[in-house]
CSV table of C-alpha atoms in Angstrom, one decimal:
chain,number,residue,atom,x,y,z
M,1,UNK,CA,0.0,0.0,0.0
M,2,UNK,CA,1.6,3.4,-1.2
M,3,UNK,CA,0.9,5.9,1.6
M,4,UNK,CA,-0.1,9.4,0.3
M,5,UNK,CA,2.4,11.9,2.3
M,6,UNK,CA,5.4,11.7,3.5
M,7,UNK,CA,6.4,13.8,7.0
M,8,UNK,CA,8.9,16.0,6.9
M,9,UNK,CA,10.4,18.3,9.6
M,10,UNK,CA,12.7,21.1,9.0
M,11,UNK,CA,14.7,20.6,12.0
M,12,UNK,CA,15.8,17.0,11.4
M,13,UNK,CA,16.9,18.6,7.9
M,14,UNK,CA,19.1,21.2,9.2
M,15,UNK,CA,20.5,19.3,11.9
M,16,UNK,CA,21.8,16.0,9.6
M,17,UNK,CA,25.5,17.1,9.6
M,18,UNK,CA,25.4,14.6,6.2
M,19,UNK,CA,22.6,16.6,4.8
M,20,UNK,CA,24.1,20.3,5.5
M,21,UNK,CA,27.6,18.9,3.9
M,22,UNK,CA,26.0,18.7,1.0
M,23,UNK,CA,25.2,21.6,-1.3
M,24,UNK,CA,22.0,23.1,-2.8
M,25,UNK,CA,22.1,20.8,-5.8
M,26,UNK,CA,23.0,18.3,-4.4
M,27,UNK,CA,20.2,18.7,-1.3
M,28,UNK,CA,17.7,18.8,-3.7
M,29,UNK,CA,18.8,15.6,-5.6
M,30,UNK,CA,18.7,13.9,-2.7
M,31,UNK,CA,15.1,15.3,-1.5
M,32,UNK,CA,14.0,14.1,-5.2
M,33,UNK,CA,15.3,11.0,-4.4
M,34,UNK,CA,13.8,10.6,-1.0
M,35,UNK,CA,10.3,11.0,-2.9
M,36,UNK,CA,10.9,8.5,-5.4
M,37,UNK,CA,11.9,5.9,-2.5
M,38,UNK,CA,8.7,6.6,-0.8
M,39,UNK,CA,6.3,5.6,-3.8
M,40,UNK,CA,9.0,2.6,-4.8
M,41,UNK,CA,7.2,-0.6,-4.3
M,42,UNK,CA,9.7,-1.4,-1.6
M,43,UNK,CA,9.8,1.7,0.2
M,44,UNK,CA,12.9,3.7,1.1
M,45,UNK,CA,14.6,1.1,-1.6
M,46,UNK,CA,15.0,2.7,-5.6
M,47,UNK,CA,13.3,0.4,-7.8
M,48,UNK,CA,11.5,0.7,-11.0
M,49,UNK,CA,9.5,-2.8,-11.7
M,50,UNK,CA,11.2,-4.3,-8.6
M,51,UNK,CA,14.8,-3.8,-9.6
M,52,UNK,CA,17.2,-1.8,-8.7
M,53,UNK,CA,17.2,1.2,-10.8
M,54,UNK,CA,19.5,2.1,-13.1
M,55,UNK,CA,22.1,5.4,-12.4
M,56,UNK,CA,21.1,6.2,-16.2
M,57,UNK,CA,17.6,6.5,-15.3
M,58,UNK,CA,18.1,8.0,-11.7
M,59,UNK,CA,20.2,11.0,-13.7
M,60,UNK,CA,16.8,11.1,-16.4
M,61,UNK,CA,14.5,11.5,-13.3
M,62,UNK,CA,16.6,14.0,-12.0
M,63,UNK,CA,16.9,15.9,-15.2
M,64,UNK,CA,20.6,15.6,-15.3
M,65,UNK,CA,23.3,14.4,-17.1
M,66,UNK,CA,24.8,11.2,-16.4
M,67,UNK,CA,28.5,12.7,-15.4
M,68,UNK,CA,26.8,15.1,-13.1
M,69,UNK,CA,24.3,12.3,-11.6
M,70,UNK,CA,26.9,9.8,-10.8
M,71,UNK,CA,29.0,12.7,-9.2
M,72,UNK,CA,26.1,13.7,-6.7
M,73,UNK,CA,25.1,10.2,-6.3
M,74,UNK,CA,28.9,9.3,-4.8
M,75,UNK,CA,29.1,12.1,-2.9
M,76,UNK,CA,25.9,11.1,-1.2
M,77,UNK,CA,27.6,7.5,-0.5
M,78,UNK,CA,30.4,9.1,0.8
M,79,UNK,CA,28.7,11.2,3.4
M,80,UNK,CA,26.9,8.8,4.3
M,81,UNK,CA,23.6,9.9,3.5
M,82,UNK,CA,22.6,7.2,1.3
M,83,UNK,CA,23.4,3.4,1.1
M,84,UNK,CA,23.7,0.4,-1.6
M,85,UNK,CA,22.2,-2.8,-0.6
M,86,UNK,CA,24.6,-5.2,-0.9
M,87,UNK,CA,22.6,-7.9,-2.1
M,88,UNK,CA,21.5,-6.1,-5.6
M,89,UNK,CA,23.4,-2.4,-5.5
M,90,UNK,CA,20.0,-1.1,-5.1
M,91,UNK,CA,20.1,2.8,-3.7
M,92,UNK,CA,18.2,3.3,-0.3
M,93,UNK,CA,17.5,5.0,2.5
M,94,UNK,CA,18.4,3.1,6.2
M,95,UNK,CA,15.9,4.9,8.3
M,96,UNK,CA,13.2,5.0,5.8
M,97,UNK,CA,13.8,1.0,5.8
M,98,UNK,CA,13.4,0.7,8.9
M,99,UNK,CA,10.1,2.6,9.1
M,100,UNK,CA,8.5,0.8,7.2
M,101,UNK,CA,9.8,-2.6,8.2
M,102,UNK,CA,8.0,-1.4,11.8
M,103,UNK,CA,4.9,-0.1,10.3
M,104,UNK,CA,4.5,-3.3,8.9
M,105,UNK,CA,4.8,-5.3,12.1
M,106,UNK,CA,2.2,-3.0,13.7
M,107,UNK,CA,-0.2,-3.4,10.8
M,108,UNK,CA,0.2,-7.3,11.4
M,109,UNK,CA,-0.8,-7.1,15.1
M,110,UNK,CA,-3.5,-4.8,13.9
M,111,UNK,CA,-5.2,-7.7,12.1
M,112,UNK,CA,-4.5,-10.2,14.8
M,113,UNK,CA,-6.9,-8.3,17.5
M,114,UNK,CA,-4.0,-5.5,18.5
M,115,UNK,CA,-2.8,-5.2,22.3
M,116,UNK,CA,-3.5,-7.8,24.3
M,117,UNK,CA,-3.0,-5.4,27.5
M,118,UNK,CA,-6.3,-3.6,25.7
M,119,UNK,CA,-8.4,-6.3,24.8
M,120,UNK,CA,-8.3,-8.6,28.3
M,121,UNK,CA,-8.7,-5.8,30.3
M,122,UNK,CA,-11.0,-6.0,33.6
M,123,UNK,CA,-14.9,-4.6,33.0
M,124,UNK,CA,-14.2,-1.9,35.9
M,125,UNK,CA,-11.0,-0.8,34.5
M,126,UNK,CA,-10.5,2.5,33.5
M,127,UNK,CA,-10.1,2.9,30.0
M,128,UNK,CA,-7.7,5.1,30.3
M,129,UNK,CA,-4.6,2.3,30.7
M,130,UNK,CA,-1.6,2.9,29.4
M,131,UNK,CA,0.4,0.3,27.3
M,132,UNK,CA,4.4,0.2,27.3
M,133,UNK,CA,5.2,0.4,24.2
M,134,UNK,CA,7.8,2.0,22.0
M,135,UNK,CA,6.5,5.4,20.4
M,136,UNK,CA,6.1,4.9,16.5
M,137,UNK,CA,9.5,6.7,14.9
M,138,UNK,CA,8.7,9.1,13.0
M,139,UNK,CA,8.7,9.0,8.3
M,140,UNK,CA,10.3,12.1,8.6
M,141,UNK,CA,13.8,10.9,10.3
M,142,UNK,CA,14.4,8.9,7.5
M,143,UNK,CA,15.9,12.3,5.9
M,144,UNK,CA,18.2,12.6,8.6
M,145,UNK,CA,20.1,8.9,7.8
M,146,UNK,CA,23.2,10.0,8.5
M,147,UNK,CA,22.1,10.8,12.1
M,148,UNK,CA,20.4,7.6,12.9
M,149,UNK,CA,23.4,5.3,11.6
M,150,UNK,CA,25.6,7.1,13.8
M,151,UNK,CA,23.3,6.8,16.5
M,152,UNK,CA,22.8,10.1,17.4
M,153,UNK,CA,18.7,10.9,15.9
M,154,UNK,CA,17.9,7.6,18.1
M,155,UNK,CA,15.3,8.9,20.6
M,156,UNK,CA,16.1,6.9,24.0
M,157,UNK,CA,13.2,4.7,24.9
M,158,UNK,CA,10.5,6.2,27.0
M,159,UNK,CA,10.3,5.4,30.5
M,160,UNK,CA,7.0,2.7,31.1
M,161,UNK,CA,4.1,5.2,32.5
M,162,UNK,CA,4.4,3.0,35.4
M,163,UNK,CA,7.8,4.1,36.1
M,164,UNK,CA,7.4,7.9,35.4
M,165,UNK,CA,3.9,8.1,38.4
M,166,UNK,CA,6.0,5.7,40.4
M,167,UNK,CA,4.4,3.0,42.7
M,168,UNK,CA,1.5,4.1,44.9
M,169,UNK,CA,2.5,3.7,48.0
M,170,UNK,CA,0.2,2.2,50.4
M,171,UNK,CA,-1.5,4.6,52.8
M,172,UNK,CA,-1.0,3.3,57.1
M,173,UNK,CA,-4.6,3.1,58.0
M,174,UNK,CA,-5.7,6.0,60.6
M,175,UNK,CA,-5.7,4.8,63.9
M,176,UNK,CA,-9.0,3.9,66.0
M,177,UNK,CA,-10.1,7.0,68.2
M,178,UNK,CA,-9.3,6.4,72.1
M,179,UNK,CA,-11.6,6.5,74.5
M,180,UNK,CA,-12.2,9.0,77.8
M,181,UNK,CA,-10.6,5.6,79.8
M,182,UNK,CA,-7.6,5.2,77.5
M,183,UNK,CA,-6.8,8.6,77.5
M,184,UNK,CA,-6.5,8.6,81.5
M,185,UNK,CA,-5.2,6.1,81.6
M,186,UNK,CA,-2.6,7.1,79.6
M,187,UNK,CA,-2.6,10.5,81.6
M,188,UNK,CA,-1.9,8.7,84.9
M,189,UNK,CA,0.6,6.3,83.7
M,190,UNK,CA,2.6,9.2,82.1
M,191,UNK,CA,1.8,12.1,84.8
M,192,UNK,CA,1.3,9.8,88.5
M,193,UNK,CA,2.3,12.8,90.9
M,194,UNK,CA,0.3,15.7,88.4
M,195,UNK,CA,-2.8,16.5,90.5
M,196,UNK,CA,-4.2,18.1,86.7
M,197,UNK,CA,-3.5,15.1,84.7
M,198,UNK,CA,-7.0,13.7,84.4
M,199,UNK,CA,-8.2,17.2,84.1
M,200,UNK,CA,-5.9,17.9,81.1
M,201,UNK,CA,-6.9,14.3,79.5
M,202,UNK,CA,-10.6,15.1,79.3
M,203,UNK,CA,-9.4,18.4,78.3
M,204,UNK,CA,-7.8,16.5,75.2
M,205,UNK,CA,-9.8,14.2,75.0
M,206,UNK,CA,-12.6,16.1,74.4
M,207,UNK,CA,-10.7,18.9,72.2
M,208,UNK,CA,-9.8,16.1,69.5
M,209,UNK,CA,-13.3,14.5,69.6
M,210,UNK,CA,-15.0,17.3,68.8
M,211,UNK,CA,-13.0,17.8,65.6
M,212,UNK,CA,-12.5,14.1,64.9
M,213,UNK,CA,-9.3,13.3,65.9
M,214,UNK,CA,-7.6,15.7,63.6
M,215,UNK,CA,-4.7,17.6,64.1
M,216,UNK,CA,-4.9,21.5,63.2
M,217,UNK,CA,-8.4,20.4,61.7
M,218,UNK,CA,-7.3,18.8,58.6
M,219,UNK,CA,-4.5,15.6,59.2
M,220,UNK,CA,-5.6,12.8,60.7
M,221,UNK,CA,-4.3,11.9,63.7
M,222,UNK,CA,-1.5,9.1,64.0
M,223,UNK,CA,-0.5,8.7,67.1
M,224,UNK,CA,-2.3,10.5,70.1
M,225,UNK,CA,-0.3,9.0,72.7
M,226,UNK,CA,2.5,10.9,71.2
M,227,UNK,CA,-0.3,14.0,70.6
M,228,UNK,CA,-1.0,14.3,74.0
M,229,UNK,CA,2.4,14.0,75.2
M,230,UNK,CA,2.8,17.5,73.4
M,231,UNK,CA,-0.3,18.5,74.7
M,232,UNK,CA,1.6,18.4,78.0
M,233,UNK,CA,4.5,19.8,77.9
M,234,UNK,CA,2.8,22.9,75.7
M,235,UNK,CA,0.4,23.0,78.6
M,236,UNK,CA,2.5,26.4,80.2
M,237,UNK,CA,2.0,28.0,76.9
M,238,UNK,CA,-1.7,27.4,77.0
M,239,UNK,CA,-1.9,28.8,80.7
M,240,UNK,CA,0.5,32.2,79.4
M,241,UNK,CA,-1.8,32.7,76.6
M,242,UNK,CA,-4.9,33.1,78.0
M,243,UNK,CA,-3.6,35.2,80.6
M,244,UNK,CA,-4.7,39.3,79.8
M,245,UNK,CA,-2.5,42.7,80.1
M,246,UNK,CA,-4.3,45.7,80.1
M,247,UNK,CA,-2.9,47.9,77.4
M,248,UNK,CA,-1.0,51.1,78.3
M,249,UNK,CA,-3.1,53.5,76.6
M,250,UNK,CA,-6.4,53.1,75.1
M,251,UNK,CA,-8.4,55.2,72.4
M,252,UNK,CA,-11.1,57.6,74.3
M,253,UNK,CA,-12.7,59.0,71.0
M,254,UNK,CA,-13.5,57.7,67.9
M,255,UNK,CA,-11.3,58.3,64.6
M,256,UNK,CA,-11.9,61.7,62.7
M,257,UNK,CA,-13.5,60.6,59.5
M,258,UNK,CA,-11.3,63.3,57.9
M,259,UNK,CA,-10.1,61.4,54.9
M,260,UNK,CA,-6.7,63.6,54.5
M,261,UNK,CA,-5.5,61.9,57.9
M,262,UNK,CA,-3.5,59.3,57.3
M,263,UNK,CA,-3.6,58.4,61.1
């Protein structure tokens, strides 16, 4: 099946150090040639009626003569832009290959049901799962050959989606609520000579339960052994603060509503 486009990106052009060695006639020999490989019946190989074709016709298609042909088409092989198979000395494109070898493995698996990650899935799955698998290469980067033989147009292969949201970890189940007993117990065991330690426990005790055993109101609490071990020793801080001063000087008479006073 002959596709009907081709992409191409100007970036992978102008970053192919092959490519930019090149100059403008030769470039657009090579972009011709590109094309031709794309509707060849092997595509990214240069055939005409499944052989190899000629360098006599390859300079007619090109509207060239044969001399100036045969000088763009070896320096193409020497920059390493373009290859000859050695099987049949047919002119082709590595990367533009290898597209299509992949496409073709994917349309195979197509016809055989696809993914089976996506077909057995579990009714209450959400059908949102991702699949690890290798992102599709792009028909475009098989312009930029000289790049992908050396290595250097070769994306690194993604991370699994699994690996990039990392494990979930599991969440410690909120303790049970304690009750008025525990708590003073707790108190006495903790505080035996305090005379306000069972005062201060039903003080906590019923501080915490009123807001469900959250701390500042939002986390749940962990441990409140440990919770009302800080209860006590803040305890003074709780006494100092809701001691009063009278201020020094207070305002007798309302504000002037004089709005050219700043004070």
């Amino acid at each position: 099946m002959k596709l009907p486009a081709i992409q191409f990106y100007p970036g992978d052009w102008h970053k192919d150090q092959g490519v930019q060695a090149l100059d403008l006639a030769q470039r657009g020999a090579w972009f011709e040639l590109l094309l031709m490989m794309h509707d060849s019946d092997e595509r990214g190989v240069l055939l005409v009626n499944g052989q190899p074709m000629p360098d006599a016709v390859i300079a007619r298609r090109l509207g060239l003569d044969n001399q100036t042909a045969n000088q763009i088409l070896t320096t193409l092989l020497t920059y390493g832009v373009a290859s000859r198979r050695t099987t049949d000395g047919a002119l082709f494109c590595r990367r533009m290959v290898k597209d299509e070898k992949l496409r073709q493995i994917r349309t195979e698996a197509g016809r055989k049901g696809g993914n089976p990650s996506l077909l057995n899935q579990n009714p209450k799955q959400k059908p949102t799962t991702r699949v690890k698998q290798k992102a599709t290469p792009s028909i475009s980067s098989s312009i930029t050959t000289s790049i992908i033989e050396r290595g250097a147009a070769d994306a690194a292969t993604p991370a699994p989606f699994s690996e990039k949201l990392g494990s979930k970890a599991t969440k410690k189940p909120a303790a049970a609520p304690p009750t008025l007993a525990e708590v003073q117990a707790y108190a006495a065991e903790q505080h035996p000579a305090s005379a306000d330690a069972q005062t201060e426990a039903a003080a906590f005790f019923d501080h915490f339960q009123s807001n469900g055993w959250r701390v500042a109101g939002k986390t749940p609490m962990a441990d409140w052994q440990a919770a009302f071990r800080s209860w006590m020793r803040r305890r003074p801080q709780f006494q100092t603060a809701g001691t009063t001063t009278t201020p020094a000087r207070a305002r007798t008479a309302p504000k002037p509503a004089d709005p050219t006073r700043w004070s």
